[in-house]
Tab-separated table of N, CA and C in Angstrom:
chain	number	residue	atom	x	y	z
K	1	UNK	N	-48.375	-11.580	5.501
K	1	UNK	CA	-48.300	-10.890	6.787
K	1	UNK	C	-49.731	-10.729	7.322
K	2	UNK	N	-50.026	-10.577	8.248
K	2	UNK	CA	-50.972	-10.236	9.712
K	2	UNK	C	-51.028	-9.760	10.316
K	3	UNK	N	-51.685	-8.791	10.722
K	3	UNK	CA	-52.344	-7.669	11.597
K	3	UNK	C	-52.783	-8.370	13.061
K	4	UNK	N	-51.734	-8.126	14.185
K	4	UNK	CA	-52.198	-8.280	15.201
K	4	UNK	C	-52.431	-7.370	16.286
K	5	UNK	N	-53.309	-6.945	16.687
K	5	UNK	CA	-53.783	-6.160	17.771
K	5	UNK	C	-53.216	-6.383	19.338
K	6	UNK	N	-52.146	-5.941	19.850
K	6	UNK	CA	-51.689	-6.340	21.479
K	6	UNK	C	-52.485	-5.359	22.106
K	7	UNK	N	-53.467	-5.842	23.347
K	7	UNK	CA	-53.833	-4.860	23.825
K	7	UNK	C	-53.420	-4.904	25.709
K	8	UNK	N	-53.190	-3.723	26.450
K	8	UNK	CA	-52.775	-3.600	27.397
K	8	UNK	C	-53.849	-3.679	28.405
K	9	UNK	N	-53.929	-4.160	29.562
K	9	UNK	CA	-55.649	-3.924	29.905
K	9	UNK	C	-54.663	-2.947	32.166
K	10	UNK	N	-55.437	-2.109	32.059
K	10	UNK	CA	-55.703	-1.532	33.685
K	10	UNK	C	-55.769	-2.706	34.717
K	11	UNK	N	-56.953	-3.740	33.951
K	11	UNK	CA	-58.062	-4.095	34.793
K	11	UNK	C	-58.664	-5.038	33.942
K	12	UNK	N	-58.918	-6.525	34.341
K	12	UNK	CA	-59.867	-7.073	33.216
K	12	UNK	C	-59.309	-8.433	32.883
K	13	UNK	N	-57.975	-8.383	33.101
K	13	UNK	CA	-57.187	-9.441	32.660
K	13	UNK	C	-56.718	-10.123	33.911
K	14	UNK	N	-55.736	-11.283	34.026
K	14	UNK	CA	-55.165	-12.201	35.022
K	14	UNK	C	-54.358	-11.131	35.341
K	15	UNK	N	-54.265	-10.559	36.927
K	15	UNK	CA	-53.333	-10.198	37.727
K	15	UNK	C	-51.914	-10.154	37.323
K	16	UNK	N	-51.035	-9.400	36.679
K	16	UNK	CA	-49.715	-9.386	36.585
K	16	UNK	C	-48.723	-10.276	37.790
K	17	UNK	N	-47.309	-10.917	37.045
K	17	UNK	CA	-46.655	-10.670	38.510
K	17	UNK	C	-46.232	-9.883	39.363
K	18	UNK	N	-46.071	-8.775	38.694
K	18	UNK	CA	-45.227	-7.788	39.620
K	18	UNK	C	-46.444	-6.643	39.578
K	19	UNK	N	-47.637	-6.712	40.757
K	19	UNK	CA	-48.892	-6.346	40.398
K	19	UNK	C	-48.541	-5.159	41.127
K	20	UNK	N	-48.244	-4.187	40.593
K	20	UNK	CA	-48.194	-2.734	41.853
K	20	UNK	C	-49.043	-2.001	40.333
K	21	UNK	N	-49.639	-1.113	40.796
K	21	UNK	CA	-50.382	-0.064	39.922
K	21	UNK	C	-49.962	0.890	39.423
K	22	UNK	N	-49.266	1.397	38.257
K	22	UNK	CA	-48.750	2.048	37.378
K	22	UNK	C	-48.935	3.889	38.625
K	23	UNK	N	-49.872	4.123	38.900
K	23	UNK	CA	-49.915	4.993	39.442
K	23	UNK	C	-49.171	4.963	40.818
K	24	UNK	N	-48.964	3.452	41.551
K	24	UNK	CA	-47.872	4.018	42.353
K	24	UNK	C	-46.436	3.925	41.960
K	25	UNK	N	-45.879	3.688	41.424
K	25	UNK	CA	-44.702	3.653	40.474
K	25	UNK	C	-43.790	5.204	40.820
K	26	UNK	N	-42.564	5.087	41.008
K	26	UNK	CA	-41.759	6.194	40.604
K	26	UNK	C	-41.666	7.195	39.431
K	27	UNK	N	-41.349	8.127	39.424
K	27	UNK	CA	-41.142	8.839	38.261
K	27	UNK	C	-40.044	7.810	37.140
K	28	UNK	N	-39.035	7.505	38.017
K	28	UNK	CA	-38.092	6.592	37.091
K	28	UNK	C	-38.340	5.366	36.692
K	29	UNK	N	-39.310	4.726	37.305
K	29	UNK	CA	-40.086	3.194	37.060
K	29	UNK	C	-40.941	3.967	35.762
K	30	UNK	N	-41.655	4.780	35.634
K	30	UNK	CA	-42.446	5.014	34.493
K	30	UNK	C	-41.383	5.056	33.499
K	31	UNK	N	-40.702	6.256	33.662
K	31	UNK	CA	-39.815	6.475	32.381
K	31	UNK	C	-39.073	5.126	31.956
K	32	UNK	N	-38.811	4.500	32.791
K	32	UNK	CA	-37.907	3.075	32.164
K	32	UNK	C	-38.886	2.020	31.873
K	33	UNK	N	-40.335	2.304	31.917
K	33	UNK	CA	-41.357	1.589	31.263
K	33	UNK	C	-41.745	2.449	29.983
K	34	UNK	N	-41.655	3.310	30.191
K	34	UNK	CA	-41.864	4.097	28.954
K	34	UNK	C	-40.655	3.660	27.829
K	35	UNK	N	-39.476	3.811	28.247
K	35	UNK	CA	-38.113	3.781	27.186
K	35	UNK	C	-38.388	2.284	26.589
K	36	UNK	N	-38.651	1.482	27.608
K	36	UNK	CA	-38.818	-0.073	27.117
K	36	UNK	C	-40.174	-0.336	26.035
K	37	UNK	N	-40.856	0.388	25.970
K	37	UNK	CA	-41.738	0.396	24.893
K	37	UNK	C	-41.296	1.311	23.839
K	38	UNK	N	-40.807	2.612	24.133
K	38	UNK	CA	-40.270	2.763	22.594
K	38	UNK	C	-38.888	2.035	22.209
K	39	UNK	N	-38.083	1.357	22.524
K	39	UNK	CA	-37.204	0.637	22.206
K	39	UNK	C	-37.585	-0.480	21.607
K	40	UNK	N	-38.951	-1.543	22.396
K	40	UNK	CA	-39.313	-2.406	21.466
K	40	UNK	C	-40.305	-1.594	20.309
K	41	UNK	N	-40.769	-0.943	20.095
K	41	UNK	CA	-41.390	-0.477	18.788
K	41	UNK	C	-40.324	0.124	18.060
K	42	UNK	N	-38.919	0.777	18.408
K	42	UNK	CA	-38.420	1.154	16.945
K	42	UNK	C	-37.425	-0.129	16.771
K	43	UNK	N	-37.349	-1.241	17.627
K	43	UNK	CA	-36.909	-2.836	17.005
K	43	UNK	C	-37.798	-3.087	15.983
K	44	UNK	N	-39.259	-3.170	16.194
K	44	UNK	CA	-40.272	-3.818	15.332
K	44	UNK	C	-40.036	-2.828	13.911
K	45	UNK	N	-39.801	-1.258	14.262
K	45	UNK	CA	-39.844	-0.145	13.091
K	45	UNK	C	-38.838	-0.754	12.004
K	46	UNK	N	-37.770	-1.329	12.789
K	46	UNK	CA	-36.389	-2.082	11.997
K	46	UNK	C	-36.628	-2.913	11.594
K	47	UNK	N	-37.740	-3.864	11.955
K	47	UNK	CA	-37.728	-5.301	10.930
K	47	UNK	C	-39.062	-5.211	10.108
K	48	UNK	N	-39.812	-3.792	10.477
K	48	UNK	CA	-41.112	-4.099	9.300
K	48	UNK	C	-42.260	-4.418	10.029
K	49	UNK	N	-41.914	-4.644	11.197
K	49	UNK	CA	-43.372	-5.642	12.249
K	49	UNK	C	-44.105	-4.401	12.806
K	50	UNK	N	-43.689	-3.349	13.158
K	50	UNK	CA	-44.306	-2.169	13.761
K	50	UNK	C	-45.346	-1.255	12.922
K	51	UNK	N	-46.880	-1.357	13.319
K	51	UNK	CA	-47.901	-0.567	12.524
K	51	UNK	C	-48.257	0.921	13.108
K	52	UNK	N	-48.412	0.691	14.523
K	52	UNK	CA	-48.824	1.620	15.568
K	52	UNK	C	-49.165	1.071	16.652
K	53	UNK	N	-48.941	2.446	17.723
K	53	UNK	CA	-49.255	1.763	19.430
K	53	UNK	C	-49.076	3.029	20.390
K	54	UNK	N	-50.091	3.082	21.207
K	54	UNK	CA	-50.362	4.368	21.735
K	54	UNK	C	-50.921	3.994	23.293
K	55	UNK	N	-50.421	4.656	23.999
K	55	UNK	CA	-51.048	4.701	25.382
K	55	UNK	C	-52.217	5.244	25.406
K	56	UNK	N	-53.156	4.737	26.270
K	56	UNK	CA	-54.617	5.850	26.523
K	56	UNK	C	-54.412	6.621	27.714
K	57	UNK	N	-55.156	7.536	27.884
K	57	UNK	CA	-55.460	8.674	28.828
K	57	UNK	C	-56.281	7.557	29.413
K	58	UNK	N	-56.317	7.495	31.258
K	58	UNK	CA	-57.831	7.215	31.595
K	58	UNK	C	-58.996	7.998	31.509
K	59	UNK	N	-59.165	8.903	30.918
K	59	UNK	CA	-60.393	9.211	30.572
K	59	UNK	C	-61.079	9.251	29.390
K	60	UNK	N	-62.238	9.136	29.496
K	60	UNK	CA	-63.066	8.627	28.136
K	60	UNK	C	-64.742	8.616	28.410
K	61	UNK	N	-64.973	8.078	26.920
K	61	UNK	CA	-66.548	8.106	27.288
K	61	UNK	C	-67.085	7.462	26.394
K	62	UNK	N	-68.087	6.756	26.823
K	62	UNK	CA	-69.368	5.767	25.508
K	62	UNK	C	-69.930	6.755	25.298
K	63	UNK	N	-70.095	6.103	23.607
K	63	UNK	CA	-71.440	7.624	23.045
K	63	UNK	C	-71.502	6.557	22.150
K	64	UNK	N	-73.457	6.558	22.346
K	64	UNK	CA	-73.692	5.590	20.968
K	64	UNK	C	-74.750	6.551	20.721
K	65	UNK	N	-75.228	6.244	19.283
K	65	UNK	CA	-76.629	7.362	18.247
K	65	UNK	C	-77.471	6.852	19.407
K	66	UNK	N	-78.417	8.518	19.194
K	66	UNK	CA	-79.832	7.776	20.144
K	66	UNK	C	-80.928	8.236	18.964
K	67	UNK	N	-80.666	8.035	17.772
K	67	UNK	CA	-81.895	8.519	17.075
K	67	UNK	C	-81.643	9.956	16.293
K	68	UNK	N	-82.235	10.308	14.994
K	68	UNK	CA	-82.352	11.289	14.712
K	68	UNK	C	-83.045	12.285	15.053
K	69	UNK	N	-82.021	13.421	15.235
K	69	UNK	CA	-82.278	14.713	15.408
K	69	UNK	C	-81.761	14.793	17.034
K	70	UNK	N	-81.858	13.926	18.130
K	70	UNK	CA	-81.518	13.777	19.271
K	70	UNK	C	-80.222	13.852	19.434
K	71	UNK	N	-79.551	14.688	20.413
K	71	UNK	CA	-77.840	13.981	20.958
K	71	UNK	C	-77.842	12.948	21.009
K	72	UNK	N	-76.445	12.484	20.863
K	72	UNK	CA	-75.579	11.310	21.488
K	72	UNK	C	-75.960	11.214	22.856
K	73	UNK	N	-76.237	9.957	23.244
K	73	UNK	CA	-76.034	9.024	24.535
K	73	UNK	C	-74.598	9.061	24.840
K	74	UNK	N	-74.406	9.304	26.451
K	74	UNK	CA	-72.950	9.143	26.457
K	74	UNK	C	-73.020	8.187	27.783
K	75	UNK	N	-71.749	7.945	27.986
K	75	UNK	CA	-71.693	6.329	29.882
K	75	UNK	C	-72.776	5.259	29.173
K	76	UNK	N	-73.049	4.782	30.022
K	76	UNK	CA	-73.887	4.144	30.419
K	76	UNK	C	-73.627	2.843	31.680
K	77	UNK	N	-74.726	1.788	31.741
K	77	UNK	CA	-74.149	0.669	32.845
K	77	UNK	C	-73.549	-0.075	32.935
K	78	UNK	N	-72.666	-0.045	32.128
K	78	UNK	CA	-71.461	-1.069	31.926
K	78	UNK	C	-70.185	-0.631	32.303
K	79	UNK	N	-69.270	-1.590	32.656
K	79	UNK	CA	-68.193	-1.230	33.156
K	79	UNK	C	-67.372	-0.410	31.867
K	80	UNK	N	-66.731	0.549	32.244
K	80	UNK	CA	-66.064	1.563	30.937
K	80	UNK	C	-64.751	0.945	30.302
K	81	UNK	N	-64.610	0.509	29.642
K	81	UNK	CA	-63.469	0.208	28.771
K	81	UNK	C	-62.148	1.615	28.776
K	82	UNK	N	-62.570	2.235	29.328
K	82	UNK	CA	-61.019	3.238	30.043
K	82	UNK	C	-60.421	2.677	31.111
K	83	UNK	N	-61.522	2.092	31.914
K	83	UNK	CA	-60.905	1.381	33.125
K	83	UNK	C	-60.170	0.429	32.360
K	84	UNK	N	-60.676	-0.516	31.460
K	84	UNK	CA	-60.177	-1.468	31.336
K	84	UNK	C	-58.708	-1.700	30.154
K	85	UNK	N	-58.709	-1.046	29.265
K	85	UNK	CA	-57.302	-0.956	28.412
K	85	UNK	C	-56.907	0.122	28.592
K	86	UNK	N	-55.115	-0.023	28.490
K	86	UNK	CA	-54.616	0.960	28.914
K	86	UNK	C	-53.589	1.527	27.643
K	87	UNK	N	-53.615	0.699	26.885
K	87	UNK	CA	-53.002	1.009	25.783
K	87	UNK	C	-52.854	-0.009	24.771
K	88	UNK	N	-52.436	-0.062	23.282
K	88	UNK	CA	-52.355	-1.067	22.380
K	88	UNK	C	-51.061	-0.591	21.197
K	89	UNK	N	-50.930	-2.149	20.598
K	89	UNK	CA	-49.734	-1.566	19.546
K	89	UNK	C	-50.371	-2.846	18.840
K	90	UNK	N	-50.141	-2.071	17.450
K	90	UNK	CA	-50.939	-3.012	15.828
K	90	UNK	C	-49.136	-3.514	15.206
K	91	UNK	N	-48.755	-4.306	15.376
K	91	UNK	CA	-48.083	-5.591	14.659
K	91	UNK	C	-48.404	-5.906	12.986
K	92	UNK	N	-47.377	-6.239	12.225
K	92	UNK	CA	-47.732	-6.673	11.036
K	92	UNK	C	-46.864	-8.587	10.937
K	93	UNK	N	-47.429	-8.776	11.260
K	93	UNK	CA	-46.229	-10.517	11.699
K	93	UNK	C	-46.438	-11.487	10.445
K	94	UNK	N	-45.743	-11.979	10.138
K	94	UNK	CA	-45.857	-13.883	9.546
K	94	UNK	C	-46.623	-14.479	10.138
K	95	UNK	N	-47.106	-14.782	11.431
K	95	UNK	CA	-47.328	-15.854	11.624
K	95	UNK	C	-48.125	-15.015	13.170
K	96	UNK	N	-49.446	-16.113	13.669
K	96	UNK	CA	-50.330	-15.877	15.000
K	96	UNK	C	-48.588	-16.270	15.708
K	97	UNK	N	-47.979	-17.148	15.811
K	97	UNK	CA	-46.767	-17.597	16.649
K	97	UNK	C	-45.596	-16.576	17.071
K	98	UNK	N	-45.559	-15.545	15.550
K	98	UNK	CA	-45.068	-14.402	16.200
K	98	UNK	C	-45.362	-13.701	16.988
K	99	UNK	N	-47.107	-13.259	16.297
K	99	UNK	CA	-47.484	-12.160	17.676
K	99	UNK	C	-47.374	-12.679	19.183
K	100	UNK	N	-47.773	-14.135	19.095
K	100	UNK	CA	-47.766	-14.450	20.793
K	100	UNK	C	-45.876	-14.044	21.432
K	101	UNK	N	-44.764	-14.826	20.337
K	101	UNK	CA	-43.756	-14.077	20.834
K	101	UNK	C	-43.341	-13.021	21.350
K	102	UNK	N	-43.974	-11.993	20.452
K	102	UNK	CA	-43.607	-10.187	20.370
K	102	UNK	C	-44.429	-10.252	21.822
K	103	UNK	N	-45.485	-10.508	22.252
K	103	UNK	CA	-46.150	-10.230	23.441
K	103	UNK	C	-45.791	-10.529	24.301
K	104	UNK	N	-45.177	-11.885	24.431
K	104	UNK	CA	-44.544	-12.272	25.974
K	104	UNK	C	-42.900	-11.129	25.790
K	105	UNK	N	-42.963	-10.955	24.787
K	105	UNK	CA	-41.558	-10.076	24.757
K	105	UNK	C	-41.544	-9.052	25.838
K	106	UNK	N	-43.335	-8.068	24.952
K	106	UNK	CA	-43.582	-6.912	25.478
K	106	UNK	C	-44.304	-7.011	26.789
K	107	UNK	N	-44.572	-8.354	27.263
K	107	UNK	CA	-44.789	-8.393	28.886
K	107	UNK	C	-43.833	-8.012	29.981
K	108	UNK	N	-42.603	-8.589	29.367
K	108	UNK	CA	-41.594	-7.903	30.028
K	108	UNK	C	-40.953	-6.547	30.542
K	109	UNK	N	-41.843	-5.678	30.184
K	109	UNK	CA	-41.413	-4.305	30.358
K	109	UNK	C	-41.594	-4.117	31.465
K	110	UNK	N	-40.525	-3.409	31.996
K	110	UNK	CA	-40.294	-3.059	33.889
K	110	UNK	C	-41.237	-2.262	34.464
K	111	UNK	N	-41.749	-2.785	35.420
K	111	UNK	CA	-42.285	-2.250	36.419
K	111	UNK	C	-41.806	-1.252	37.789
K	112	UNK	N	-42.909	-1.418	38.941
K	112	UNK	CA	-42.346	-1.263	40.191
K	112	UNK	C	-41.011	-1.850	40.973
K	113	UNK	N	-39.897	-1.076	40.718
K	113	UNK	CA	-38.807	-1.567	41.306
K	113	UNK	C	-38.189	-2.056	40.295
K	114	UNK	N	-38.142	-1.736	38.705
K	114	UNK	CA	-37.292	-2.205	37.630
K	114	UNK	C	-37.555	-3.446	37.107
K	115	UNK	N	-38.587	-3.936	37.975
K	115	UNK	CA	-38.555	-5.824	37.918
K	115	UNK	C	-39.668	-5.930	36.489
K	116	UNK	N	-39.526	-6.648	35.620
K	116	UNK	CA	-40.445	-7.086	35.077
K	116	UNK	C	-41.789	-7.333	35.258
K	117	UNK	N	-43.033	-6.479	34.465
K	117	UNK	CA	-44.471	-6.702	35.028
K	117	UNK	C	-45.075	-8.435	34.749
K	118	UNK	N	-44.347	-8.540	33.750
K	118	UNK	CA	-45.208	-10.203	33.461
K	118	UNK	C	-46.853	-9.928	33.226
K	119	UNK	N	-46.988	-8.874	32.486
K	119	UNK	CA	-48.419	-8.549	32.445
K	119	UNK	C	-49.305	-9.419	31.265
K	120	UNK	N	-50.122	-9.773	31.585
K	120	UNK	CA	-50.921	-10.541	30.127
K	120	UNK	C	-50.880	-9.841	29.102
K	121	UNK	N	-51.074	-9.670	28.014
K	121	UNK	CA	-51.432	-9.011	26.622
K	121	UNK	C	-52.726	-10.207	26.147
K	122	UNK	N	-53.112	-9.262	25.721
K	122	UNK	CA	-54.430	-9.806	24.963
K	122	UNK	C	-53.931	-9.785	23.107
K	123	UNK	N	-53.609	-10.708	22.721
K	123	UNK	CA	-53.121	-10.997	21.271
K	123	UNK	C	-55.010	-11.266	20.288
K	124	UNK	N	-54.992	-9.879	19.475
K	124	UNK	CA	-56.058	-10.382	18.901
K	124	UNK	C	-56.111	-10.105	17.578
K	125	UNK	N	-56.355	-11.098	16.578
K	125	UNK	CA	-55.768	-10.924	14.998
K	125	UNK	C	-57.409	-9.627	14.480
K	126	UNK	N	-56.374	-9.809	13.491
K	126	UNK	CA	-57.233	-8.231	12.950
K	126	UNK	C	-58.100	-8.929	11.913
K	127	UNK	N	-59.461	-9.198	11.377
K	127	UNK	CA	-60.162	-9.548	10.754
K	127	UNK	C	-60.295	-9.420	9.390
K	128	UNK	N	-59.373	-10.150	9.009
K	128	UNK	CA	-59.199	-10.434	7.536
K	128	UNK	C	-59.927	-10.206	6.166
K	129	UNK	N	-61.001	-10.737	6.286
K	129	UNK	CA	-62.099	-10.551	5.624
K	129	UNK	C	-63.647	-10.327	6.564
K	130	UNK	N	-64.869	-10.447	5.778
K	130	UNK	CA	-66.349	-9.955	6.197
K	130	UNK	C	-66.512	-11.513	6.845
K	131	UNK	N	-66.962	-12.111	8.025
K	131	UNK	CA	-67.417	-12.745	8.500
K	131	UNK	C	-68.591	-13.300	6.956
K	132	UNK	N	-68.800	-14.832	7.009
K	132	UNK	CA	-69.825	-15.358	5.840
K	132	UNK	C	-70.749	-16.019	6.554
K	133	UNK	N	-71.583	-15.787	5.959
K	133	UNK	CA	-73.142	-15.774	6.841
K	133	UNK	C	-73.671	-17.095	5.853
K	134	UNK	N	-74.216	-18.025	6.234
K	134	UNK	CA	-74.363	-19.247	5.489
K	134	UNK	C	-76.312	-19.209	6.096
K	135	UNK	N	-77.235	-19.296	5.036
K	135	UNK	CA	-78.527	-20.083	5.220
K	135	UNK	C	-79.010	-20.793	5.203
């Protein structure tokens, strides 16, 4: 088995088809995007494939060390990765061929007007071992 990372992006990725913005959405377009994600995660809970998967808040913040004894650095000039993922779910699969399945699965979850978003997922395997450094 394999650890795959689906990640949801705001912003960042190819334009959905059914491109309306989660924030203009109905109360009932959310909830029936909402139900459609826990329905496919307690499918995955049933066959073993489900690790974890969580929506983000848009808000957030970079903080990297600035040195001892000093605070944390927080923002900075780069575009913020809150804008850009909006949520993720960790997969345990057979095969890279599954996760791409499970993803176009979970692209399907309804949007604006019930219709399917057709949203990209970003499928990214989880790193197996330490990268080998050759001299």
């Amino acid at each position: 088995m394999a650890k795959y990372l689906l990640l949801k992006h705001y912003r960042g990725a190819p334009a959905p088809v059914n491109d309306v913005p989660m924030d203009q959405w109905t109360p009932q377009e959310i909830s029936a995007h909402v139900q459609y994600m826990n329905d496919f995660a307690a499918r995955l809970e049933g066959t073993g494939e489900f690790v974890d998967g969580q929506a983000l808040a848009p808000e957030g913040t970079f903080v990297r060390y600035d040195g001892e004894g000093r605070p944390p650095v927080t923002d900075g000039p780069f575009a913020e990765t809150k804008d850009l993922i909006a949520g993720w779910m960790v997969i345990d699969v057979d095969s890279y061929e599954r996760a791409v399945e499970l993803a176009g699965e979970l692209s399907a979850a309804p949007g604006a007007g019930g219709q399917p978003i057709h949203e990209w997922l970003e499928v990214r395997p989880f790193l197996a071992a330490p990268p080998t450094i050759t001299e």
